[in-house]
Amino acid sequence: MLGRLNHIAIAVPDLKRGAEIYASLLGAKVSSPQSEPDHGVRVVFVELLNTKIELLEPLGENSPIKAFLDKNPVGGMHHVCYEVADIMAARDHLVAAGARVLGDGDPKIGTHGKPVLFLHPKDFCGTLVELEQA
Ligand code: CO
């Protein structure tokens, strides 16, 4: 069912500092910051040869990463995103197997303009998993 690793998302308290760490210290190619008001985050993309790292900073009062940063004030790995060919088939398979899909269970349009779902960390080895239809 799983395809490529699309990205790993890391929540950071300070996006400018996070971008500097990846660009200057680690020598990676880092995009300019982008605000995603619909998703409550500001993001930079770190381009690697085989995948991307997304650094996420909270945007607005109801940011979905705010509680995570309250618990992890220096930042931390927030989720991993795997590609699937058919997100509805993937969801139906997982729900039938008893796994929990977050929210109302219907795919939403993610930060790349493609349908995504988030899966409950307790059902996936303690990791928040995002599925994105490739
Ligand atoms: Co993501």
mmCIF file of C-alpha atoms and ligand atoms in Angstrom:
data_model
loop_
_atom_site.group_PDB
_atom_site.id
_atom_site.type_symbol
_atom_site.label_atom_id
_atom_site.label_comp_id
_atom_site.label_asym_id
_atom_site.label_seq_id
_atom_site.Cartn_x
_atom_site.Cartn_y
_atom_site.Cartn_z
ATOM 1 C CA MET A 1 0.000 0.000 0.000
ATOM 2 C CA LEU A 2 2.750 2.487 0.905
ATOM 3 C CA GLY A 3 4.691 4.248 -1.786
ATOM 4 C CA ARG A 4 7.493 6.758 -1.344
ATOM 5 C CA LEU A 5 8.328 8.731 1.760
ATOM 6 C CA ASN A 6 6.961 12.136 0.732
ATOM 7 C CA HIS A 7 8.291 14.151 3.665
ATOM 8 C CA ILE A 8 9.152 14.250 7.324
ATOM 9 C CA ALA A 9 7.688 17.222 9.179
ATOM 10 C CA ILE A 10 9.562 18.815 12.057
ATOM 11 C CA ALA A 11 7.803 21.371 14.244
ATOM 12 C CA VAL A 12 10.007 24.297 15.251
ATOM 13 C CA PRO A 13 9.403 27.285 17.533
ATOM 14 C CA ASP A 14 11.350 29.622 15.216
ATOM 15 C CA LEU A 15 11.204 28.961 11.483
ATOM 16 C CA LYS A 16 13.980 31.422 10.614
ATOM 17 C CA ARG A 17 16.337 29.690 13.032
ATOM 18 C CA GLY A 18 15.303 26.234 11.795
ATOM 19 C CA ALA A 19 15.891 27.267 8.172
ATOM 20 C CA GLU A 20 19.330 28.632 9.132
ATOM 21 C CA ILE A 21 20.292 25.373 10.835
ATOM 22 C CA TYR A 22 19.415 23.361 7.728
ATOM 23 C CA ALA A 23 20.860 25.849 5.222
ATOM 24 C CA SER A 24 24.041 27.003 6.975
ATOM 25 C CA LEU A 25 24.964 24.255 9.381
ATOM 26 C CA LEU A 26 23.769 21.237 7.400
ATOM 27 C CA GLY A 27 24.308 22.733 3.946
ATOM 28 C CA ALA A 28 20.881 21.797 2.596
ATOM 29 C CA LYS A 29 18.789 23.544 -0.036
ATOM 30 C CA VAL A 30 15.989 25.360 1.820
ATOM 31 C CA SER A 31 12.999 27.131 0.219
ATOM 32 C CA SER A 32 11.691 30.537 1.228
ATOM 33 C CA PRO A 33 9.052 30.480 3.957
ATOM 34 C CA GLN A 34 5.460 29.982 2.905
ATOM 35 C CA SER A 35 2.386 30.773 5.005
ATOM 36 C CA GLU A 36 -0.367 28.165 4.949
ATOM 37 C CA PRO A 37 -3.222 29.893 6.803
ATOM 38 C CA ASP A 38 -5.670 27.058 6.056
ATOM 39 C CA HIS A 39 -3.327 24.642 7.857
ATOM 40 C CA GLY A 40 -2.221 26.965 10.662
ATOM 41 C CA VAL A 41 1.478 26.708 9.793
ATOM 42 C CA ARG A 42 4.337 28.539 8.142
ATOM 43 C CA VAL A 43 6.643 26.156 6.358
ATOM 44 C CA VAL A 44 10.003 25.879 4.637
ATOM 45 C CA PHE A 45 10.901 22.885 2.505
ATOM 46 C CA VAL A 46 14.328 21.308 2.814
ATOM 47 C CA GLU A 47 15.045 19.545 -0.467
ATOM 48 C CA LEU A 48 16.976 16.309 -0.153
ATOM 49 C CA LEU A 49 17.882 13.971 -2.989
ATOM 50 C CA ASN A 50 15.340 11.340 -2.000
ATOM 51 C CA THR A 51 12.711 13.218 0.036
ATOM 52 C CA LYS A 52 11.854 16.506 1.745
ATOM 53 C CA ILE A 53 11.964 17.769 5.277
ATOM 54 C CA GLU A 54 9.299 20.315 6.149
ATOM 55 C CA LEU A 55 9.987 22.679 9.015
ATOM 56 C CA LEU A 56 6.698 23.894 10.484
ATOM 57 C CA GLU A 57 6.153 26.937 12.664
ATOM 58 C CA PRO A 58 2.728 27.703 14.176
ATOM 59 C CA LEU A 59 0.644 30.317 12.370
ATOM 60 C CA GLY A 60 -2.367 31.818 14.148
ATOM 61 C CA GLU A 61 -4.086 31.034 17.420
ATOM 62 C CA ASN A 62 -5.499 27.623 16.464
ATOM 63 C CA SER A 63 -2.402 26.119 14.923
ATOM 64 C CA PRO A 64 -2.545 22.303 15.027
ATOM 65 C CA ILE A 65 1.136 22.189 16.064
ATOM 66 C CA LYS A 66 0.815 24.562 19.027
ATOM 67 C CA ALA A 67 0.087 21.846 21.604
ATOM 68 C CA PHE A 68 2.986 19.770 20.251
ATOM 69 C CA LEU A 69 5.391 22.688 20.707
ATOM 70 C CA ASP A 70 4.047 23.346 24.207
ATOM 71 C CA LYS A 71 5.170 19.787 25.028
ATOM 72 C CA ASN A 72 8.356 19.990 22.920
ATOM 73 C CA PRO A 73 9.525 23.599 23.245
ATOM 74 C CA VAL A 74 12.752 23.152 21.248
ATOM 75 C CA GLY A 75 10.832 21.427 18.448
ATOM 76 C CA GLY A 76 10.695 17.817 17.337
ATOM 77 C CA MET A 77 9.606 15.365 14.703
ATOM 78 C CA HIS A 78 5.894 15.927 14.172
ATOM 79 C CA HIS A 79 4.850 13.450 11.473
ATOM 80 C CA VAL A 80 5.967 11.329 8.547
ATOM 81 C CA CYS A 81 4.123 11.421 5.228
ATOM 82 C CA TYR A 82 3.860 8.361 3.003
ATOM 83 C CA GLU A 83 2.432 8.357 -0.482
ATOM 84 C CA VAL A 84 -0.415 6.062 -1.452
ATOM 85 C CA ALA A 85 -1.906 5.571 -4.899
ATOM 86 C CA ASP A 86 -5.542 5.559 -3.737
ATOM 87 C CA ILE A 87 -6.290 7.329 -0.483
ATOM 88 C CA MET A 88 -9.897 6.154 -0.190
ATOM 89 C CA ALA A 89 -8.877 2.514 -0.658
ATOM 90 C CA ALA A 90 -6.102 3.007 1.914
ATOM 91 C CA ARG A 91 -8.517 4.576 4.403
ATOM 92 C CA ASP A 92 -11.125 1.846 3.963
ATOM 93 C CA HIS A 93 -8.495 -0.852 4.429
ATOM 94 C CA LEU A 94 -7.136 0.776 7.612
ATOM 95 C CA VAL A 95 -10.540 1.533 9.135
ATOM 96 C CA ALA A 96 -11.668 -2.048 8.446
ATOM 97 C CA ALA A 97 -8.545 -3.230 10.303
ATOM 98 C CA GLY A 98 -9.472 -1.068 13.315
ATOM 99 C CA ALA A 99 -6.990 1.785 12.845
ATOM 100 C CA ARG A 100 -8.083 5.296 13.727
ATOM 101 C CA VAL A 101 -8.164 8.096 11.173
ATOM 102 C CA LEU A 102 -8.085 11.575 12.719
ATOM 103 C CA GLY A 103 -10.848 14.122 12.162
ATOM 104 C CA ASP A 104 -14.025 13.108 10.377
ATOM 105 C CA GLY A 105 -12.219 10.414 8.388
ATOM 106 C CA ASP A 106 -12.528 12.166 5.052
ATOM 107 C CA PRO A 107 -9.393 13.254 3.177
ATOM 108 C CA LYS A 108 -8.601 16.974 3.229
ATOM 109 C CA ILE A 109 -6.515 18.942 0.758
ATOM 110 C CA GLY A 110 -3.021 19.128 2.274
ATOM 111 C CA THR A 111 -0.242 21.693 1.955
ATOM 112 C CA HIS A 112 0.752 20.311 -1.474
ATOM 113 C CA GLY A 113 -2.755 20.570 -2.900
ATOM 114 C CA LYS A 114 -3.319 16.813 -2.759
ATOM 115 C CA PRO A 115 -5.735 14.757 -0.600
ATOM 116 C CA VAL A 116 -4.301 13.750 2.775
ATOM 117 C CA LEU A 117 -5.353 11.869 5.912
ATOM 118 C CA PHE A 118 -3.738 11.667 9.334
ATOM 119 C CA LEU A 119 -3.614 8.424 11.300
ATOM 120 C CA HIS A 120 -3.633 8.102 15.074
ATOM 121 C CA PRO A 121 -0.082 7.817 16.509
ATOM 122 C CA LYS A 122 -1.174 5.197 19.040
ATOM 123 C CA ASP A 123 -2.044 2.841 16.189
ATOM 124 C CA PHE A 124 1.228 3.467 14.282
ATOM 125 C CA CYS A 125 4.194 2.863 16.564
ATOM 126 C CA GLY A 126 3.827 6.199 18.341
ATOM 127 C CA THR A 127 4.193 8.249 15.153
ATOM 128 C CA LEU A 128 1.658 10.586 13.603
ATOM 129 C CA VAL A 129 1.334 9.335 10.021
ATOM 130 C CA GLU A 130 0.095 11.400 7.098
ATOM 131 C CA LEU A 131 -1.012 9.616 3.941
ATOM 132 C CA GLU A 132 -0.940 11.630 0.744
ATOM 133 C CA GLN A 133 -2.427 10.538 -2.536
ATOM 134 C CA ALA A 134 0.485 10.722 -4.958
HETATM 135 CO CO CO B 1 2.874 16.813 6.183
#
